Amino acid sequence: MIDHVRDLASVREATQRLIDAAAALDNAALAEPSRLPGWTRGHVLAHVSRNADALVNVLRGLPMYKDAATREADIQRDAGRPLDVHLADLRESAGRFLAVGTEPGDWERLVELRNGVTDHAARIPFRRWVEVDLHHVDLGVGYELEDLPDEFTEREIAFLADRWSGRSDVPPVTLRSYTGGPSWTTGGTEGAPVVLEGSFADLLGWLSGRGEKGAHLGVVSGDGLPELPPL
């Protein structure tokens, strides 16, 4: 059972971590490359702010973004702003999202995100948590996949494993942790099965295309580490 109230509390904590980290930067650092190809740190922060407003739209039954071009244009427009403007935007947009998240409503209803993707409203706070915490890692300021909360990491592994399931361009893959606990299956039915084993952080890195993209995973069986398509 998804607890959207608990997830909103986690969003609040993750947002404060991000704001604290960003506040230690300066304008020159914002203009430096992030870990996302083609994006500066300013692009990452602009995206996080605009995503909060986009998810407010989702919860209110509006289109998440007007269109893809507008989404990209808004990020480009906001990327080069000074640090104090970014920080204010992060706080204010996060406040708008959290305020809508506390409104009474049917949290089991289906809502629509980008590209026709649907989900239950109760899952939107976790999706926001993902945006905040993974993009914090993308800033490249010392917050790493290994620093993510354990609950977050396991839930995001499960979410991404489900996202890649049924894909004909991904072989059947079983994911296991060195330390035991849950295992996950992903991919389609074509090709030789692969079993991968590693830390939760490395499993998440491979699934999300971050870190060293699974370079430290052990291939227990199969033809090697599969390459995932872009998210």
PDB file of C-alpha atoms in Angstrom:
ATOM      1  CA  MET A   1       0.000   0.000   0.000  1.00  0.00           C
ATOM      2  CA  ILE A   2       1.398   3.386  -1.043  1.00  0.00           C
ATOM      3  CA  ASP A   3       1.367   5.903   1.813  1.00  0.00           C
ATOM      4  CA  HIS A   4       1.296   9.252   0.040  1.00  0.00           C
ATOM      5  CA  VAL A   5       1.384  11.181   3.325  1.00  0.00           C
ATOM      6  CA  ARG A   6       4.602   9.462   4.358  1.00  0.00           C
ATOM      7  CA  ASP A   7       6.046  10.014   0.887  1.00  0.00           C
ATOM      8  CA  LEU A   8       5.213  13.721   1.076  1.00  0.00           C
ATOM      9  CA  ALA A   9       7.250  13.902   4.289  1.00  0.00           C
ATOM     10  CA  SER A  10      10.141  12.230   2.456  1.00  0.00           C
ATOM     11  CA  VAL A  11       9.775  14.734  -0.389  1.00  0.00           C
ATOM     12  CA  ARG A  12      10.019  17.576   2.125  1.00  0.00           C
ATOM     13  CA  GLU A  13      13.213  16.110   3.636  1.00  0.00           C
ATOM     14  CA  ALA A  14      14.788  15.414   0.228  1.00  0.00           C
ATOM     15  CA  THR A  15      13.954  18.933  -0.949  1.00  0.00           C
ATOM     16  CA  GLN A  16      15.638  20.474   2.072  1.00  0.00           C
ATOM     17  CA  ARG A  17      18.750  18.342   1.452  1.00  0.00           C
ATOM     18  CA  LEU A  18      18.848  19.578  -2.126  1.00  0.00           C
ATOM     19  CA  ILE A  19      18.339  23.214  -1.169  1.00  0.00           C
ATOM     20  CA  ASP A  20      21.054  23.001   1.494  1.00  0.00           C
ATOM     21  CA  ALA A  21      23.472  21.514  -1.042  1.00  0.00           C
ATOM     22  CA  ALA A  22      22.613  24.087  -3.697  1.00  0.00           C
ATOM     23  CA  ALA A  23      22.989  26.937  -1.206  1.00  0.00           C
ATOM     24  CA  ALA A  24      26.651  25.982  -0.730  1.00  0.00           C
ATOM     25  CA  LEU A  25      27.337  26.635  -4.430  1.00  0.00           C
ATOM     26  CA  ASP A  26      27.918  29.941  -6.200  1.00  0.00           C
ATOM     27  CA  ASN A  27      26.925  31.328  -9.586  1.00  0.00           C
ATOM     28  CA  ALA A  28      30.073  29.994 -11.241  1.00  0.00           C
ATOM     29  CA  ALA A  29      29.412  26.472  -9.938  1.00  0.00           C
ATOM     30  CA  LEU A  30      25.863  26.597 -11.293  1.00  0.00           C
ATOM     31  CA  ALA A  31      27.257  27.217 -14.778  1.00  0.00           C
ATOM     32  CA  GLU A  32      29.501  24.149 -14.595  1.00  0.00           C
ATOM     33  CA  PRO A  33      28.461  20.838 -16.160  1.00  0.00           C
ATOM     34  CA  SER A  34      26.266  18.499 -14.163  1.00  0.00           C
ATOM     35  CA  ARG A  35      26.423  14.738 -14.552  1.00  0.00           C
ATOM     36  CA  LEU A  36      23.640  14.887 -17.131  1.00  0.00           C
ATOM     37  CA  PRO A  37      24.991  15.299 -20.679  1.00  0.00           C
ATOM     38  CA  GLY A  38      24.455  18.810 -22.017  1.00  0.00           C
ATOM     39  CA  TRP A  39      23.078  20.190 -18.769  1.00  0.00           C
ATOM     40  CA  THR A  40      24.728  22.525 -16.301  1.00  0.00           C
ATOM     41  CA  ARG A  41      23.859  22.410 -12.630  1.00  0.00           C
ATOM     42  CA  GLY A  42      21.563  25.329 -13.364  1.00  0.00           C
ATOM     43  CA  HIS A  43      19.644  23.182 -15.843  1.00  0.00           C
ATOM     44  CA  VAL A  44      19.197  20.485 -13.206  1.00  0.00           C
ATOM     45  CA  LEU A  45      17.854  22.930 -10.615  1.00  0.00           C
ATOM     46  CA  ALA A  46      15.558  24.570 -13.162  1.00  0.00           C
ATOM     47  CA  HIS A  47      14.176  21.161 -14.109  1.00  0.00           C
ATOM     48  CA  VAL A  48      13.525  20.232 -10.476  1.00  0.00           C
ATOM     49  CA  SER A  49      11.557  23.449  -9.943  1.00  0.00           C
ATOM     50  CA  ARG A  50       9.525  23.126 -13.122  1.00  0.00           C
ATOM     51  CA  ASN A  51       8.827  19.451 -12.379  1.00  0.00           C
ATOM     52  CA  ALA A  52       7.191  20.468  -9.092  1.00  0.00           C
ATOM     53  CA  ASP A  53       4.782  22.713 -10.976  1.00  0.00           C
ATOM     54  CA  ALA A  54       4.213  20.013 -13.600  1.00  0.00           C
ATOM     55  CA  LEU A  55       3.203  17.530 -10.921  1.00  0.00           C
ATOM     56  CA  VAL A  56       0.862  20.118  -9.411  1.00  0.00           C
ATOM     57  CA  ASN A  57      -0.804  20.150 -12.841  1.00  0.00           C
ATOM     58  CA  VAL A  58      -1.037  16.354 -12.780  1.00  0.00           C
ATOM     59  CA  LEU A  59      -2.715  16.286  -9.385  1.00  0.00           C
ATOM     60  CA  ARG A  60      -5.171  18.949 -10.545  1.00  0.00           C
ATOM     61  CA  GLY A  61      -6.125  16.997 -13.651  1.00  0.00           C
ATOM     62  CA  LEU A  62      -4.332  19.328 -16.069  1.00  0.00           C
ATOM     63  CA  PRO A  63      -1.740  18.412 -18.721  1.00  0.00           C
ATOM     64  CA  MET A  64       1.640  17.877 -17.068  1.00  0.00           C
ATOM     65  CA  TYR A  65       3.328  20.161 -19.619  1.00  0.00           C
ATOM     66  CA  LYS A  66       1.816  22.190 -22.431  1.00  0.00           C
ATOM     67  CA  ASP A  67       4.066  20.234 -24.811  1.00  0.00           C
ATOM     68  CA  ALA A  68       7.617  18.882 -25.012  1.00  0.00           C
ATOM     69  CA  ALA A  69       8.967  22.018 -26.635  1.00  0.00           C
ATOM     70  CA  THR A  70       7.600  24.226 -23.858  1.00  0.00           C
ATOM     71  CA  ARG A  71       9.075  21.923 -21.221  1.00  0.00           C
ATOM     72  CA  GLU A  72      12.535  22.201 -22.763  1.00  0.00           C
ATOM     73  CA  ALA A  73      12.220  25.942 -23.362  1.00  0.00           C
ATOM     74  CA  ASP A  74      11.295  26.570 -19.724  1.00  0.00           C
ATOM     75  CA  ILE A  75      14.371  24.677 -18.511  1.00  0.00           C
ATOM     76  CA  GLN A  76      16.634  26.560 -20.918  1.00  0.00           C
ATOM     77  CA  ARG A  77      15.071  29.870 -19.890  1.00  0.00           C
ATOM     78  CA  ASP A  78      15.610  29.261 -16.178  1.00  0.00           C
ATOM     79  CA  ALA A  79      18.978  27.490 -16.224  1.00  0.00           C
ATOM     80  CA  GLY A  80      21.169  30.596 -16.224  1.00  0.00           C
ATOM     81  CA  ARG A  81      19.548  32.410 -13.317  1.00  0.00           C
ATOM     82  CA  PRO A  82      21.606  33.499 -10.283  1.00  0.00           C
ATOM     83  CA  LEU A  83      21.795  31.203  -7.279  1.00  0.00           C
ATOM     84  CA  ASP A  84      19.428  33.230  -5.098  1.00  0.00           C
ATOM     85  CA  VAL A  85      16.717  33.057  -7.755  1.00  0.00           C
ATOM     86  CA  HIS A  86      17.164  29.300  -8.129  1.00  0.00           C
ATOM     87  CA  LEU A  87      16.927  28.812  -4.366  1.00  0.00           C
ATOM     88  CA  ALA A  88      13.767  30.898  -4.107  1.00  0.00           C
ATOM     89  CA  ASP A  89      12.215  28.981  -7.005  1.00  0.00           C
ATOM     90  CA  LEU A  90      13.107  25.623  -5.463  1.00  0.00           C
ATOM     91  CA  ARG A  91      11.456  26.620  -2.182  1.00  0.00           C
ATOM     92  CA  GLU A  92       8.364  28.192  -3.735  1.00  0.00           C
ATOM     93  CA  SER A  93       7.692  25.458  -6.298  1.00  0.00           C
ATOM     94  CA  ALA A  94       8.214  22.782  -3.641  1.00  0.00           C
ATOM     95  CA  GLY A  95       5.777  24.621  -1.404  1.00  0.00           C
ATOM     96  CA  ARG A  96       3.163  24.645  -4.150  1.00  0.00           C
ATOM     97  CA  PHE A  97       3.546  20.905  -4.678  1.00  0.00           C
ATOM     98  CA  LEU A  98       3.389  20.073  -0.966  1.00  0.00           C
ATOM     99  CA  ALA A  99       0.354  22.308  -0.518  1.00  0.00           C
ATOM    100  CA  VAL A 100      -1.565  20.479  -3.250  1.00  0.00           C
ATOM    101  CA  GLY A 101      -0.388  17.195  -1.744  1.00  0.00           C
ATOM    102  CA  THR A 102      -2.132  18.000   1.537  1.00  0.00           C
ATOM    103  CA  GLU A 103      -5.473  18.792  -0.094  1.00  0.00           C
ATOM    104  CA  PRO A 104      -8.194  16.180   0.451  1.00  0.00           C
ATOM    105  CA  GLY A 105      -9.006  14.097  -2.583  1.00  0.00           C
ATOM    106  CA  ASP A 106      -9.318  10.656  -4.112  1.00  0.00           C
ATOM    107  CA  TRP A 107      -5.759   9.382  -3.998  1.00  0.00           C
ATOM    108  CA  GLU A 108      -6.713   6.151  -5.771  1.00  0.00           C
ATOM    109  CA  ARG A 109      -7.789   7.981  -8.916  1.00  0.00           C
ATOM    110  CA  LEU A 110      -5.771   7.622 -12.100  1.00  0.00           C
ATOM    111  CA  VAL A 111      -3.866  10.676 -13.261  1.00  0.00           C
ATOM    112  CA  GLU A 112      -2.010  11.263 -16.516  1.00  0.00           C
ATOM    113  CA  LEU A 113       1.648  12.217 -16.805  1.00  0.00           C
ATOM    114  CA  ARG A 114       3.765  12.753 -19.933  1.00  0.00           C
ATOM    115  CA  ASN A 115       3.351  10.734 -23.110  1.00  0.00           C
ATOM    116  CA  GLY A 116       0.065   9.191 -22.004  1.00  0.00           C
ATOM    117  CA  VAL A 117       1.562   7.475 -18.949  1.00  0.00           C
ATOM    118  CA  THR A 118      -0.987   7.002 -16.171  1.00  0.00           C
ATOM    119  CA  ASP A 119      -0.576   6.234 -12.495  1.00  0.00           C
ATOM    120  CA  HIS A 120      -2.525   6.442  -9.265  1.00  0.00           C
ATOM    121  CA  ALA A 121      -2.455   9.853  -7.628  1.00  0.00           C
ATOM    122  CA  ALA A 122      -0.991   8.245  -4.509  1.00  0.00           C
ATOM    123  CA  ARG A 123       2.184   7.424  -6.455  1.00  0.00           C
ATOM    124  CA  ILE A 124       2.856  11.037  -7.460  1.00  0.00           C
ATOM    125  CA  PRO A 125       4.621  11.994  -4.206  1.00  0.00           C
ATOM    126  CA  PHE A 126       7.063   9.116  -4.693  1.00  0.00           C
ATOM    127  CA  ARG A 127       7.641  10.191  -8.292  1.00  0.00           C
ATOM    128  CA  ARG A 128       8.465  13.663  -6.980  1.00  0.00           C
ATOM    129  CA  TRP A 129      10.836  12.177  -4.411  1.00  0.00           C
ATOM    130  CA  VAL A 130      12.617  10.405  -7.267  1.00  0.00           C
ATOM    131  CA  GLU A 131      13.006  13.659  -9.178  1.00  0.00           C
ATOM    132  CA  VAL A 132      14.437  15.499  -6.189  1.00  0.00           C
ATOM    133  CA  ASP A 133      16.829  12.854  -4.880  1.00  0.00           C
ATOM    134  CA  LEU A 134      18.181  11.467  -8.167  1.00  0.00           C
ATOM    135  CA  HIS A 135      18.732  14.946  -9.558  1.00  0.00           C
ATOM    136  CA  HIS A 136      20.517  15.851  -6.329  1.00  0.00           C
ATOM    137  CA  VAL A 137      22.948  13.074  -7.276  1.00  0.00           C
ATOM    138  CA  ASP A 138      23.134  14.512 -10.802  1.00  0.00           C
ATOM    139  CA  LEU A 139      24.448  17.835  -9.462  1.00  0.00           C
ATOM    140  CA  GLY A 140      27.767  16.147  -8.680  1.00  0.00           C
ATOM    141  CA  VAL A 141      28.262  17.942  -5.378  1.00  0.00           C
ATOM    142  CA  GLY A 142      29.037  14.981  -3.114  1.00  0.00           C
ATOM    143  CA  TYR A 143      25.611  13.345  -2.748  1.00  0.00           C
ATOM    144  CA  GLU A 144      25.943   9.897  -4.304  1.00  0.00           C
ATOM    145  CA  LEU A 145      23.758   6.897  -5.059  1.00  0.00           C
ATOM    146  CA  GLU A 146      25.195   5.267  -1.943  1.00  0.00           C
ATOM    147  CA  ASP A 147      23.836   8.170   0.151  1.00  0.00           C
ATOM    148  CA  LEU A 148      20.218   7.724  -0.910  1.00  0.00           C
ATOM    149  CA  PRO A 149      17.846   6.432   1.789  1.00  0.00           C
ATOM    150  CA  ASP A 150      17.574   2.635   1.752  1.00  0.00           C
ATOM    151  CA  GLU A 151      13.792   2.714   1.391  1.00  0.00           C
ATOM    152  CA  PHE A 152      14.082   5.027  -1.594  1.00  0.00           C
ATOM    153  CA  THR A 153      16.696   2.872  -3.309  1.00  0.00           C
ATOM    154  CA  GLU A 154      14.764  -0.382  -2.980  1.00  0.00           C
ATOM    155  CA  ARG A 155      11.516   1.195  -4.125  1.00  0.00           C
ATOM    156  CA  GLU A 156      13.141   2.879  -7.102  1.00  0.00           C
ATOM    157  CA  ILE A 157      14.875  -0.358  -8.137  1.00  0.00           C
ATOM    158  CA  ALA A 158      11.483  -2.076  -8.084  1.00  0.00           C
ATOM    159  CA  PHE A 159       9.887   0.791 -10.019  1.00  0.00           C
ATOM    160  CA  LEU A 160      12.555   0.841 -12.729  1.00  0.00           C
ATOM    161  CA  ALA A 161      12.677  -2.950 -12.983  1.00  0.00           C
ATOM    162  CA  ASP A 162       8.955  -2.845 -13.690  1.00  0.00           C
ATOM    163  CA  ARG A 163       9.489  -0.040 -16.205  1.00  0.00           C
ATOM    164  CA  TRP A 164      11.957  -2.122 -18.225  1.00  0.00           C
ATOM    165  CA  SER A 165       9.821  -5.282 -18.018  1.00  0.00           C
ATOM    166  CA  GLY A 166       8.342  -6.531 -21.266  1.00  0.00           C
ATOM    167  CA  ARG A 167      10.855  -4.661 -23.421  1.00  0.00           C
ATOM    168  CA  SER A 168      11.945  -6.683 -26.431  1.00  0.00           C
ATOM    169  CA  ASP A 169      15.218  -4.721 -26.555  1.00  0.00           C
ATOM    170  CA  VAL A 170      16.188  -5.832 -23.035  1.00  0.00           C
ATOM    171  CA  PRO A 171      16.965  -9.513 -22.331  1.00  0.00           C
ATOM    172  CA  PRO A 172      15.398 -11.226 -19.319  1.00  0.00           C
ATOM    173  CA  VAL A 173      17.406 -10.050 -16.307  1.00  0.00           C
ATOM    174  CA  THR A 174      17.352 -11.055 -12.646  1.00  0.00           C
ATOM    175  CA  LEU A 175      18.791  -8.518 -10.219  1.00  0.00           C
ATOM    176  CA  ARG A 176      20.149  -9.592  -6.834  1.00  0.00           C
ATOM    177  CA  SER A 177      21.849  -7.806  -3.975  1.00  0.00           C
ATOM    178  CA  TYR A 178      25.139  -9.033  -2.513  1.00  0.00           C
ATOM    179  CA  THR A 179      23.593  -8.622   0.909  1.00  0.00           C
ATOM    180  CA  GLY A 180      20.506 -10.711   0.258  1.00  0.00           C
ATOM    181  CA  GLY A 181      16.976  -9.451   0.566  1.00  0.00           C
ATOM    182  CA  PRO A 182      14.651  -8.967  -2.379  1.00  0.00           C
ATOM    183  CA  SER A 183      15.464  -9.774  -5.984  1.00  0.00           C
ATOM    184  CA  TRP A 184      13.882  -8.292  -9.094  1.00  0.00           C
ATOM    185  CA  THR A 185      13.253  -9.402 -12.658  1.00  0.00           C
ATOM    186  CA  THR A 186      13.124  -7.128 -15.658  1.00  0.00           C
ATOM    187  CA  GLY A 187      13.467  -7.137 -19.421  1.00  0.00           C
ATOM    188  CA  GLY A 188      11.567  -9.129 -21.993  1.00  0.00           C
ATOM    189  CA  THR A 189      11.560 -12.752 -23.044  1.00  0.00           C
ATOM    190  CA  GLU A 190      14.004 -12.620 -25.952  1.00  0.00           C
ATOM    191  CA  GLY A 191      17.681 -13.451 -25.590  1.00  0.00           C
ATOM    192  CA  ALA A 192      19.709 -15.398 -23.066  1.00  0.00           C
ATOM    193  CA  PRO A 193      18.763 -14.779 -19.424  1.00  0.00           C
ATOM    194  CA  VAL A 194      21.198 -12.724 -17.369  1.00  0.00           C
ATOM    195  CA  VAL A 195      21.666 -12.667 -13.596  1.00  0.00           C
ATOM    196  CA  LEU A 196      23.304  -9.552 -12.134  1.00  0.00           C
ATOM    197  CA  GLU A 197      24.454  -9.119  -8.563  1.00  0.00           C
ATOM    198  CA  GLY A 198      25.736  -6.068  -6.714  1.00  0.00           C
ATOM    199  CA  SER A 199      25.022  -3.386  -4.155  1.00  0.00           C
ATOM    200  CA  PHE A 200      21.682  -1.643  -4.153  1.00  0.00           C
ATOM    201  CA  ALA A 201      23.441   1.518  -5.323  1.00  0.00           C
ATOM    202  CA  ASP A 202      25.027  -0.252  -8.291  1.00  0.00           C
ATOM    203  CA  LEU A 203      21.744  -1.950  -9.219  1.00  0.00           C
ATOM    204  CA  LEU A 204      20.019   1.440  -9.156  1.00  0.00           C
ATOM    205  CA  GLY A 205      22.872   2.989 -11.128  1.00  0.00           C
ATOM    206  CA  TRP A 206      22.472   0.441 -13.910  1.00  0.00           C
ATOM    207  CA  LEU A 207      18.696   0.742 -14.060  1.00  0.00           C
ATOM    208  CA  SER A 208      18.727   4.546 -14.055  1.00  0.00           C
ATOM    209  CA  GLY A 209      21.795   5.074 -16.259  1.00  0.00           C
ATOM    210  CA  ARG A 210      23.708   6.772 -13.455  1.00  0.00           C
ATOM    211  CA  GLY A 211      26.954   6.300 -11.604  1.00  0.00           C
ATOM    212  CA  GLU A 212      29.111   3.949 -13.610  1.00  0.00           C
ATOM    213  CA  LYS A 213      25.990   2.338 -15.104  1.00  0.00           C
ATOM    214  CA  GLY A 214      26.517  -1.027 -13.466  1.00  0.00           C
ATOM    215  CA  ALA A 215      30.261  -1.272 -14.077  1.00  0.00           C
ATOM    216  CA  HIS A 216      30.695  -2.841 -10.629  1.00  0.00           C
ATOM    217  CA  LEU A 217      27.866  -5.360 -10.981  1.00  0.00           C
ATOM    218  CA  GLY A 218      28.785  -9.012 -11.082  1.00  0.00           C
ATOM    219  CA  VAL A 219      27.446 -11.034 -14.003  1.00  0.00           C
ATOM    220  CA  VAL A 220      26.531 -14.292 -12.268  1.00  0.00           C
ATOM    221  CA  SER A 221      25.289 -15.859 -15.481  1.00  0.00           C
ATOM    222  CA  GLY A 222      24.612 -14.761 -19.025  1.00  0.00           C
ATOM    223  CA  ASP A 223      26.482 -13.025 -21.811  1.00  0.00           C
ATOM    224  CA  GLY A 224      27.526  -9.896 -19.952  1.00  0.00           C
ATOM    225  CA  LEU A 225      26.030  -6.652 -18.721  1.00  0.00           C
ATOM    226  CA  PRO A 226      23.140  -5.648 -20.989  1.00  0.00           C
ATOM    227  CA  GLU A 227      22.966  -2.052 -22.196  1.00  0.00           C
ATOM    228  CA  LEU A 228      19.692  -0.384 -21.396  1.00  0.00           C
ATOM    229  CA  PRO A 229      18.024   2.093 -23.771  1.00  0.00           C
ATOM    230  CA  PRO A 230      17.748   5.709 -22.570  1.00  0.00           C
ATOM    231  CA  LEU A 231      15.036   6.376 -19.996  1.00  0.00           C
TER     232      LEU A 231
END
